[in-house]
GROMACS .gro file of C-alpha atoms in nm:
model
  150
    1UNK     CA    1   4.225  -7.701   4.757
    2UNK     CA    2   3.877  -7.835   4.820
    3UNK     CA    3   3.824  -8.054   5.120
    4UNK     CA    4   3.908  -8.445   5.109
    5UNK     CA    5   3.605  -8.644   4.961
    6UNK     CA    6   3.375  -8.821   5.208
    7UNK     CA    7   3.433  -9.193   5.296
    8UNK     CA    8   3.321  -9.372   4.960
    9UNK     CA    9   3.357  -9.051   4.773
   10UNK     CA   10   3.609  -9.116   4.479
   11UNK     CA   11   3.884  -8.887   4.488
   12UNK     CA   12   3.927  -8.661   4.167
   13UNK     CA   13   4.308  -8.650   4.068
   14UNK     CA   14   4.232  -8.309   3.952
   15UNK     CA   15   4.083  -8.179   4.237
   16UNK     CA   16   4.164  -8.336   4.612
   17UNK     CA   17   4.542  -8.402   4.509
   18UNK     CA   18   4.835  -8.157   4.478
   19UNK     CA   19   4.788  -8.160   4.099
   20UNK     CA   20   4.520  -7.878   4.132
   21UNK     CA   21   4.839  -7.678   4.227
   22UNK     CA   22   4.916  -7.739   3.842
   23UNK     CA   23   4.649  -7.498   3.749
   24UNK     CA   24   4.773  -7.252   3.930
   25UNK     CA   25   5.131  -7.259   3.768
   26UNK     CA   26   5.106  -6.931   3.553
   27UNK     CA   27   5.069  -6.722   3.905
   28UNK     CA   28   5.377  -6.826   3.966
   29UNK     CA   29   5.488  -6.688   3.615
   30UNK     CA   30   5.282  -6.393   3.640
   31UNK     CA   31   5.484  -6.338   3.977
   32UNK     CA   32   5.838  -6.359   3.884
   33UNK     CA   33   5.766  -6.203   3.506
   34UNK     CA   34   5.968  -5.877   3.611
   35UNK     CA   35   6.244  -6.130   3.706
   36UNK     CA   36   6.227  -6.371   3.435
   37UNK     CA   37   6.207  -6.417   3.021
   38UNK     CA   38   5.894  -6.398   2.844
   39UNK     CA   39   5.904  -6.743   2.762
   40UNK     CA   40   5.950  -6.895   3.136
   41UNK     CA   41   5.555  -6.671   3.205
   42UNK     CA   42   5.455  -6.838   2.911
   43UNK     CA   43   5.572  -7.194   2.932
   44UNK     CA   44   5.402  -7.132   3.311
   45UNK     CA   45   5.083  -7.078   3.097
   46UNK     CA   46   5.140  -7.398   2.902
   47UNK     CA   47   5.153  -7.587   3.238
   48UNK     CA   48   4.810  -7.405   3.378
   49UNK     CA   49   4.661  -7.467   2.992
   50UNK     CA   50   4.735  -7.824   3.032
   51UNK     CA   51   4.593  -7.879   3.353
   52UNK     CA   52   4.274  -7.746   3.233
   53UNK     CA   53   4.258  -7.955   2.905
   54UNK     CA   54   4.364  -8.318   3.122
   55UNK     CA   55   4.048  -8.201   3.351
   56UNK     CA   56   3.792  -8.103   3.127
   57UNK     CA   57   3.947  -8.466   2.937
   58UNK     CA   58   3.894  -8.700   3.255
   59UNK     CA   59   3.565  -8.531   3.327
   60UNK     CA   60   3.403  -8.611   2.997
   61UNK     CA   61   3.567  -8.989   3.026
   62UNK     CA   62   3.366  -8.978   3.369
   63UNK     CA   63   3.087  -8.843   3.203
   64UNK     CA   64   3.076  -9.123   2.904
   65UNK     CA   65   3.112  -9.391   3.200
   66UNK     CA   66   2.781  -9.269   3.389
   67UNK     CA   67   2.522  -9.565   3.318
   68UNK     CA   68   2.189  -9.373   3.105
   69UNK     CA   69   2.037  -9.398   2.770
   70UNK     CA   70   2.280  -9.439   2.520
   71UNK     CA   71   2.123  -9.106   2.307
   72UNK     CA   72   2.198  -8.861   2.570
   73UNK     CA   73   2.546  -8.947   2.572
   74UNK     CA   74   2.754  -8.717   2.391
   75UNK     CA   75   2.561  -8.445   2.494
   76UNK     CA   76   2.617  -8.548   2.854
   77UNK     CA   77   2.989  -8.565   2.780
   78UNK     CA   78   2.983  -8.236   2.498
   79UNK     CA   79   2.862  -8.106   2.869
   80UNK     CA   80   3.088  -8.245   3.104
   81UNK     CA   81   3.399  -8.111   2.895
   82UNK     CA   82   3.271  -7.801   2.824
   83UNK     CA   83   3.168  -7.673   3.189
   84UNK     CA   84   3.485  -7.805   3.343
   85UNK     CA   85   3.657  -7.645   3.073
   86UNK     CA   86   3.525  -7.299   3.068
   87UNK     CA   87   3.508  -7.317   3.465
   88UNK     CA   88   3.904  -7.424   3.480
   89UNK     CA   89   4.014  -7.125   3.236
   90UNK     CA   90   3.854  -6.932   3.437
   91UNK     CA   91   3.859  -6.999   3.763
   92UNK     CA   92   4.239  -7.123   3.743
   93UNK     CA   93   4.426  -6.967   3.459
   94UNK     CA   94   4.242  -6.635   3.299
   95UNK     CA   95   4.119  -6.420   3.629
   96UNK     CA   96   4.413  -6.521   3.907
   97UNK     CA   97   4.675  -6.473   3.639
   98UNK     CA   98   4.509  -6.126   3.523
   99UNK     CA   99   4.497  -6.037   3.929
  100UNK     CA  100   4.802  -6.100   3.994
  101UNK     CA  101   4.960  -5.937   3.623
  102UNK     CA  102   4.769  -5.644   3.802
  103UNK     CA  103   4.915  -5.677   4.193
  104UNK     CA  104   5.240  -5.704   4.060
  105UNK     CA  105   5.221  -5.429   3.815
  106UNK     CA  106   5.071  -5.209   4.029
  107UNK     CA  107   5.311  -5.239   4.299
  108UNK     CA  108   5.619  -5.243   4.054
  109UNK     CA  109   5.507  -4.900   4.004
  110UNK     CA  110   5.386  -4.777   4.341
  111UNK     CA  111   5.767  -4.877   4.461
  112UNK     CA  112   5.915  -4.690   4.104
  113UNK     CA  113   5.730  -4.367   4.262
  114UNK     CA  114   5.756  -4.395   4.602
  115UNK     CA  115   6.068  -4.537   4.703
  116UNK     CA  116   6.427  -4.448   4.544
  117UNK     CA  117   6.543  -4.882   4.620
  118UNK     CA  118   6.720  -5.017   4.314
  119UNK     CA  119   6.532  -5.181   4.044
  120UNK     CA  120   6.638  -5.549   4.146
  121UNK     CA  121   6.487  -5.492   4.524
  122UNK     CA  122   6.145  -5.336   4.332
  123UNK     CA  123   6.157  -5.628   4.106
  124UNK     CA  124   6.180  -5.892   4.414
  125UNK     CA  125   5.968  -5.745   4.619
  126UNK     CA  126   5.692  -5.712   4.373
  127UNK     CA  127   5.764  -6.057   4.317
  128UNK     CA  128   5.760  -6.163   4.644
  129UNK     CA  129   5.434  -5.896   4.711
  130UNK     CA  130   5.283  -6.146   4.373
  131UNK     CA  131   5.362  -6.454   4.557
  132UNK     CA  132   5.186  -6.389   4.866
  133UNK     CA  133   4.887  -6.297   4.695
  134UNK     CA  134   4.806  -6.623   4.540
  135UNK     CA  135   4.667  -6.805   4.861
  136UNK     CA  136   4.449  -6.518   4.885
  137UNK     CA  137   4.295  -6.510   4.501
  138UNK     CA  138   4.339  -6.888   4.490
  139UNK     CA  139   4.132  -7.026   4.817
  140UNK     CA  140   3.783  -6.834   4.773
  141UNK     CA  141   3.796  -6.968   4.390
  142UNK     CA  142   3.893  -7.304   4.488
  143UNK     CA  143   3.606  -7.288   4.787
  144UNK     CA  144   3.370  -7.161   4.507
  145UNK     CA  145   3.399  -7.435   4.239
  146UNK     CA  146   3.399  -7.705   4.543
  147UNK     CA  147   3.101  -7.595   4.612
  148UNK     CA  148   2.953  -7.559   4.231
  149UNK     CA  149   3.127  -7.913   4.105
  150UNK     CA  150   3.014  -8.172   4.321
   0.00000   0.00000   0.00000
C-alpha cells in the first residue's frame, strides 16, 4: 500500500485504506485455482474488476469537482477515468494475476517432475508457493503508481 497522506492530504479510499487490497483479489484466485472451481478464480476477477471501475469512477467525480474553466471539463474527467483506469487493470488485475497464473503453473509442474508427493501436497504447495509471491509482485507496483498518481 502507498504511504499514509501528509497532514492535510485527503485520504483516497482507494488507495491509503485496506480497500486497495480489493484489487488485488484475483491473486488470491489465481493462487488457489489448482484447488478451487473455475468460477471461485473468476468471481475473484469480478472483485479485482470492480475495484478498478469504483476507482477510475471516484477519480473522475474528483476530477469534475476541481475548480477550472467549465470547457475543459470533460476532457479533464474523460482523463481522470481513463488513466486510473488503464493504470488499475494493469497495475492491479492484468500483470500480477498473469505472474502469478505463471509462478503457480510453473511450480505445479516443476513439483509434477521433480518430486513423486501426491497431487493434493503439489496442489497446496503451489498454492501456498502463489500466495507468498503476492507481497513481492504487489509492493514495487503499489510503490510505482504512488509515486506516478499523486
Amino acid at each position: 500500500m502507498s504511504e499514509p497522506p501528509s497532514r492535510g492530504a485527503e485520504r483516497d479510499l482507494f488507495r491509503d485504506t485496506w480497500v486497495r487490497y480489493l484489487g488485488y483479489a484475483n491473486e488470491v484466485g489465481e493462487a488457489f485455482r489448482s484447488l478451487v472451481p473455475a468460477a471461485v478464480v473468476w468471481l475473484s476477477y469480478g472483485v479485482s474488476s470492480s475495484y478498478v471501475l469504483a476507482d477510475a469512477i471516484d477519480k473522475g467525480k474528483k476530477a469534475r469537482d476541481v475548480p477550472g474553466p467549465e470547457a475543459g471539463r470533460s476532457s479533464r474527467v474523460t482523463v481522470a477515468v481513463v488513466d486510473t483506469f488503464v493504470w488499475q487493470a494493469l497495475a492491479s488485475v492484468a500483470i500480477p494475476g498473469f505472474t502469478i497464473n505463471r509462478v503457480c503453473a510453473a511450480s505445479l509442474y516443476i513439483l509434477s517432475t521433480a518430486t513423486r508427493w501426491p497431487l493434493a501436497v503439489r496442489k497446496w504447495t503451489t498454492t501456498t508457493l502463489g500466495l507468498l509471491a503476492i507481497p513481492v509482485i504487489i509492493h514495487p507496483i503499489d510503490r510505482l503508481g504512488s509515486c506516478a498518481c499523486p
